Amino acid sequence: MLYVPKNSGGAKVKMGPVTAAITGTTVLGNVNPSGTTTFTVLEGSACIHLDSVGQSLLVHAGQKLTFDPVANRLEDPVDVDLNQTLTSPLIKDFRRLPSAPLIDQEIQNQRRSLGGVRGNDDLTHAVNVAGASSIEAATSDQFLRGLNSLFVRSNAREACAYVGMAVRARPDLAPQIVVAALRVSRVSRSDSKDFKQPVGKEISCEDIECIIRAAIEAHPSATREIVSAAVAAAPLLRDCIVAAANAVQPCQEANAFVEPRIINSINPANFVSPEVVSPEQPPAGGF
């Protein structure tokens, strides 16, 4: 059990090949005889590092991260029941933790989240309507069509919740899910196929951060793919997208997700229009 109060300077704890950097956090760590290492964050957040491969992941309250020595990588964090975790002998057999009120608050947050969201039922129904028998069996087209039907009738907060649920349900489609969320958020509901950003319908950086955060927290190891797909789909929103990715993964080095910038300004004068090739206007020199 590791507890580091806020404003105490933080601490780094090494368990085998894995290092946990914590501050203002309560973490339960366990090393199995097989070499598998787990970290469960009870409150606050922790940066878990696997220095041998340069992998770093942020783990939030109510999540558990596992290091698999066979794969030699950190697995994506998964949600855990904090109330159940508190029954561990490492916790219940000792005096009450100083951070117990903060842990209790996280437990209440989990209960409110579970009680107030029907997202998985909605997603399953939407995918069924799109022609698939289940989320797992849905083709990428069926899944995204079902998800889009939820996005177009959702507000920004609901859309973020659907992004997180969708990525957890189909991590193989994480980049496409984020692009779909950005696309629907940027256009009018009457013409969701128009990818141009209409006047008065601009998506805010706050909404972008919510979408990117939900996706990355659901599938941290796909962060680069998520950011690359989002920037490619909405290049004018690049700064907001990259800032959101850096904010949601503070364990990474600064500007870890910054894409190379174009040296020349994006000015039509810098580009030469290609020749028009058609039967009415053959290319110079003839065919």
C-alpha positions as a printed NumPy array, in Angstrom:
array([[  0.   ,   0.   ,   0.   ],
       [  1.432,   3.358,  -1.067],
       [  0.068,   6.678,   0.18 ],
       [  1.665,   9.987,  -0.747],
       [ -0.213,  13.11 ,   0.431],
       [ -0.488,  16.167,  -1.767],
       [  2.22 ,  18.829,  -1.446],
       [  4.658,  16.255,  -0.07 ],
       [  6.989,  16.294,  -3.06 ],
       [  5.817,  13.003,  -4.538],
       [  7.555,   9.65 ,  -4.591],
       [  8.79 ,   7.004,  -6.999],
       [  8.381,   3.348,  -6.117],
       [ 10.059,   0.608,  -8.143],
       [  8.501,  -2.862,  -8.229],
       [ 10.561,  -5.099, -10.476],
       [ 10.93 ,  -3.459, -13.899],
       [  7.987,  -1.126, -13.25 ],
       [  8.205,   2.313, -11.635],
       [  5.216,   4.168, -10.163],
       [  5.452,   7.945,  -9.839],
       [  2.812,   9.127,  -7.385],
       [  1.823,  12.303,  -5.567],
       [ -1.436,  13.034,  -3.8  ],
       [ -2.369,   9.422,  -4.468],
       [ -3.203,   6.144,  -2.748],
       [ -2.059,   3.064,  -4.677],
       [ -2.31 ,  -0.642,  -3.963],
       [  0.594,  -2.571,  -5.518],
       [  1.048,  -6.315,  -5.823],
       [  3.775,  -8.539,  -7.311],
       [  2.794, -12.144,  -8.023],
       [  5.31 , -15.042,  -8.01 ],
       [  4.836, -15.29 , -11.786],
       [  6.285, -11.798, -12.145],
       [  2.971, -10.135, -12.96 ],
       [  2.733,  -6.737, -11.274],
       [ -0.502,  -4.845, -10.654],
       [ -1.192,  -1.309,  -9.501],
       [ -4.668,  -0.225,  -8.38 ],
       [ -5.249,   3.5  ,  -7.843],
       [ -7.713,   4.109,  -5.01 ],
       [ -7.721,   7.913,  -5.281],
       [ -5.779,  10.468,  -7.284],
       [ -3.729,   9.262, -10.248],
       [ -0.343,   7.681, -10.907],
       [  2.151,   7.535, -13.763],
       [  3.358,   3.993, -14.305],
       [  6.587,   3.58 , -16.283],
       [  8.198,   0.584, -17.959],
       [ 11.62 ,   2.03 , -18.62 ],
       [ 12.957,  -0.91 , -20.643],
       [ 10.636,  -0.097, -23.548],
       [  9.927,   3.562, -22.784],
       [  6.231,   2.928, -22.079],
       [  4.325,   5.208, -19.694],
       [  0.635,   5.158, -18.804],
       [ -1.559,   7.312, -16.583],
       [ -3.812,   5.381, -14.208],
       [ -6.83 ,   7.113, -12.657],
       [ -8.747,   6.419,  -9.467],
       [-10.789,   3.25 ,  -9.794],
       [ -8.444,   1.693, -12.35 ],
       [ -5.988,  -1.201, -12.249],
       [ -2.93 ,  -1.594, -14.462],
       [ -1.098,  -4.88 , -15.018],
       [  2.474,  -5.509, -16.167],
       [  2.815,  -8.767, -18.09 ],
       [  6.447,  -9.986, -17.999],
       [  5.856, -12.364, -20.914],
       [  4.622,  -9.621, -23.235],
       [  7.013,  -7.141, -21.55 ],
       [  4.487,  -4.335, -21.667],
       [  1.978,  -2.455, -19.54 ],
       [ -1.577,  -3.464, -20.336],
       [ -4.261,  -0.804, -20.696],
       [ -5.813,   0.193, -17.343],
       [ -9.166,  -1.42 , -16.569],
       [-11.95 ,  -0.248, -14.266],
       [-12.282,  -1.987, -10.909],
       [-14.865,  -1.915,  -8.122],
       [-13.221,   0.185,  -5.417],
       [-15.694,  -1.007,  -2.808],
       [-14.609,  -4.586,  -3.486],
       [-10.933,  -3.597,  -3.525],
       [-11.245,  -2.226,   0.02 ],
       [-11.924,  -5.784,   1.252],
       [ -8.264,  -6.659,   0.566],
       [ -6.373,  -7.748,   3.72 ],
       [ -3.794,  -5.078,   2.88 ],
       [ -6.478,  -2.496,   3.636],
       [ -9.133,  -3.884,   5.971],
       [ -6.671,  -5.491,   8.391],
       [ -5.008,  -2.153,   9.167],
       [ -6.122,   1.156,  10.632],
       [ -8.213,   3.517,   8.519],
       [ -6.181,   5.24 ,   5.822],
       [ -5.625,   9.022,   6.049],
       [ -6.956,   9.241,   2.487],
       [-10.121,   7.262,   3.319],
       [-12.466,  10.264,   2.765],
       [-11.021,  10.736,  -0.729],
       [-11.419,   7.029,  -1.493],
       [-15.023,   7.149,  -0.258],
       [-15.639,  10.064,  -2.624],
       [-14.295,   8.03 ,  -5.558],
       [-16.585,   5.141,  -4.597],
       [-19.564,   7.505,  -4.663],
       [-18.454,   8.763,  -8.083],
       [-18.388,   5.177,  -9.354],
       [-21.898,   4.521,  -8.048],
       [-23.275,   7.662,  -9.675],
       [-21.599,   6.777, -12.955],
       [-22.977,   3.234, -12.987],
       [-26.439,   4.341, -11.945],
       [-26.799,   7.184, -14.422],
       [-25.567,   5.696, -17.688],
       [-27.456,   3.362, -20.018],
       [-24.815,   3.754, -22.69 ],
       [-24.044,   0.086, -23.251],
       [-27.731,  -0.763, -23.7  ],
       [-28.14 ,   2.158, -26.097],
       [-25.061,   1.143, -28.05 ],
       [-26.156,  -2.48 , -28.312],
       [-29.597,  -1.444, -29.558],
       [-28.137,   0.995, -32.089],
       [-25.803,  -1.662, -33.48 ],
       [-28.692,  -4.13 , -33.685],
       [-30.716,  -1.605, -35.684],
       [-27.707,  -1.19 , -37.997],
       [-28.007,  -4.891, -38.838],
       [-25.555,  -6.586, -36.472],
       [-26.455,  -9.341, -34.025],
       [-24.05 ,  -7.985, -31.394],
       [-21.37 ,  -5.371, -30.811],
       [-18.64 ,  -7.98 , -31.143],
       [-20.031,  -9.389, -34.392],
       [-20.693,  -6.003, -36.01 ],
       [-18.646,  -4.999, -39.015],
       [-16.866,  -1.661, -38.735],
       [-19.53 ,  -0.091, -40.969],
       [-22.416,  -1.468, -38.891],
       [-20.818,  -0.415, -35.623],
       [-20.038,   3.12 , -36.786],
       [-23.495,   3.585, -38.329],
       [-25.079,   2.547, -35.052],
       [-22.765,   4.812, -33.077],
       [-23.421,   7.768, -35.376],
       [-27.142,   7.38 , -34.736],
       [-26.386,   7.998, -31.041],
       [-24.005,  10.884, -31.69 ],
       [-26.466,  12.884, -33.8  ],
       [-29.018,  13.028, -30.972],
       [-26.557,  13.532, -28.105],
       [-25.217,  16.627, -26.406],
       [-21.47 ,  17.103, -25.911],
       [-21.345,  15.376, -22.521],
       [-23.33 ,  12.381, -23.735],
       [-21.188,  12.113, -26.877],
       [-18.046,  11.87 , -24.732],
       [-19.608,   9.096, -22.67 ],
       [-20.515,   7.212, -25.847],
       [-16.953,   7.634, -27.17 ],
       [-15.497,   6.007, -24.053],
       [-18.002,   3.152, -24.111],
       [-17.57 ,   2.572, -27.831],
       [-13.773,   2.458, -27.622],
       [-13.923,   0.005, -24.715],
       [-16.382,  -2.152, -26.641],
       [-14.426,  -2.029, -29.915],
       [-10.831,  -0.924, -29.246],
       [ -9.93 ,  -1.977, -32.789],
       [-12.033,   0.945, -34.052],
       [-10.739,   3.614, -31.64 ],
       [ -9.406,   6.037, -34.316],
       [-12.569,   5.718, -36.428],
       [-14.774,   6.3  , -33.378],
       [-12.979,   9.548, -32.54 ],
       [-13.208,  10.775, -36.131],
       [-16.938,  10.001, -36.155],
       [-17.444,  11.953, -32.922],
       [-15.52 ,  14.962, -34.22 ],
       [-17.353,  14.86 , -37.526],
       [-20.844,  14.779, -36.046],
       [-19.928,  17.433, -33.464],
       [-18.76 ,  19.812, -36.189],
       [-21.732,  19.679, -38.535],
       [-25.427,  20.405, -38.411],
       [-27.654,  17.455, -37.609],
       [-29.572,  17.962, -40.844],
       [-26.508,  17.217, -42.963],
       [-24.129,  14.954, -41.068],
       [-22.327,  13.976, -44.277],
       [-21.062,  17.514, -44.855],
       [-17.622,  17.62 , -43.274],
       [-17.215,  21.378, -43.67 ],
       [-17.484,  23.294, -40.447],
       [-20.58 ,  25.516, -40.762],
       [-20.756,  28.983, -39.265],
       [-22.124,  28.826, -35.74 ],
       [-21.464,  25.085, -35.428],
       [-17.769,  25.214, -34.544],
       [-16.685,  22.648, -31.974],
       [-14.93 ,  24.087, -28.941],
       [-11.534,  22.991, -27.653],
       [-13.334,  21.932, -24.484],
       [-15.53 ,  19.513, -26.447],
       [-12.507,  18.225, -28.372],
       [-10.621,  17.59 , -25.132],
       [-13.597,  15.66 , -23.782],
       [-13.718,  13.415, -26.872],
       [ -9.957,  12.835, -27.017],
       [ -9.753,  12.241, -23.265],
       [-12.584,   9.696, -23.313],
       [-10.972,   7.757, -26.159],
       [ -7.433,   7.761, -24.762],
       [ -8.533,   6.82 , -21.255],
       [-10.451,   3.893, -22.754],
       [ -7.505,   2.724, -24.895],
       [ -4.231,   4.424, -23.838],
       [ -1.978,   2.266, -26.024],
       [ -3.768,   3.591, -29.119],
       [ -3.035,   7.23 , -28.239],
       [ -0.84 ,   7.933, -31.25 ],
       [ -3.283,   6.314, -33.668],
       [ -6.176,   8.276, -32.131],
       [ -4.341,  11.601, -32.366],
       [ -3.078,  10.968, -35.896],
       [ -6.555,  10.052, -37.142],
       [ -8.14 ,  13.074, -35.458],
       [ -5.553,  15.503, -36.863],
       [ -5.846,  13.992, -40.353],
       [ -9.635,  14.292, -40.248],
       [ -9.712,  17.819, -38.799],
       [ -6.36 ,  19.534, -39.483],
       [ -7.692,  22.979, -38.562],
       [ -8.365,  21.654, -35.054],
       [ -4.85 ,  20.265, -34.712],
       [ -3.713,  22.481, -31.827],
       [ -6.763,  21.604, -29.725],
       [ -6.376,  17.884, -30.471],
       [ -2.667,  17.777, -29.604],
       [ -3.18 ,  19.86 , -26.457],
       [ -5.941,  17.489, -25.356],
       [ -3.723,  14.437, -25.908],
       [ -0.849,  15.976, -23.968],
       [ -3.216,  16.913, -21.137],
       [ -4.713,  13.439, -20.865],
       [ -1.307,  11.721, -20.877],
       [  0.895,  13.865, -18.601],
       [  3.146,  10.841, -18.066],
       [  4.444,  11.285, -21.594],
       [  7.183,  13.754, -22.4  ],
       [  6.037,  17.268, -23.273],
       [  4.712,  17.58 , -26.803],
       [  4.861,  13.808, -27.241],
       [  1.996,  13.929, -29.68 ],
       [  2.945,  17.054, -31.606],
       [  2.927,  16.381, -35.336],
       [  5.566,  17.986, -37.61 ],
       [  4.538,  21.45 , -38.731],
       [  4.553,  22.592, -42.34 ],
       [  7.443,  25.017, -42.802],
       [  5.782,  27.132, -45.481],
       [  2.572,  28.949, -44.674],
       [ -0.6  ,  27.392, -46.013],
       [ -1.078,  29.903, -48.795],
       [ -2.521,  29.113, -52.227],
       [  0.392,  31.065, -53.745],
       [  2.768,  28.398, -52.444],
       [  1.087,  25.679, -54.454],
       [  0.842,  25.142, -58.223],
       [ -2.489,  23.83 , -59.416],
       [ -2.141,  20.587, -61.384],
       [ -3.022,  20.666, -65.047],
       [ -6.554,  19.682, -65.907],
       [ -6.527,  16.507, -67.978],
       [ -9.733,  15.823, -69.894],
       [-10.828,  15.058, -73.475],
       [-11.729,  18.727, -73.885],
       [ -8.373,  19.947, -72.537],
       [ -5.523,  17.497, -73.279],
       [ -2.212,  17.939, -71.442],
       [  0.515,  20.116, -72.939],
       [  2.364,  18.224, -75.658],
       [ -0.695,  16.145, -76.586],
       [ -1.325,  12.488, -75.89 ]])
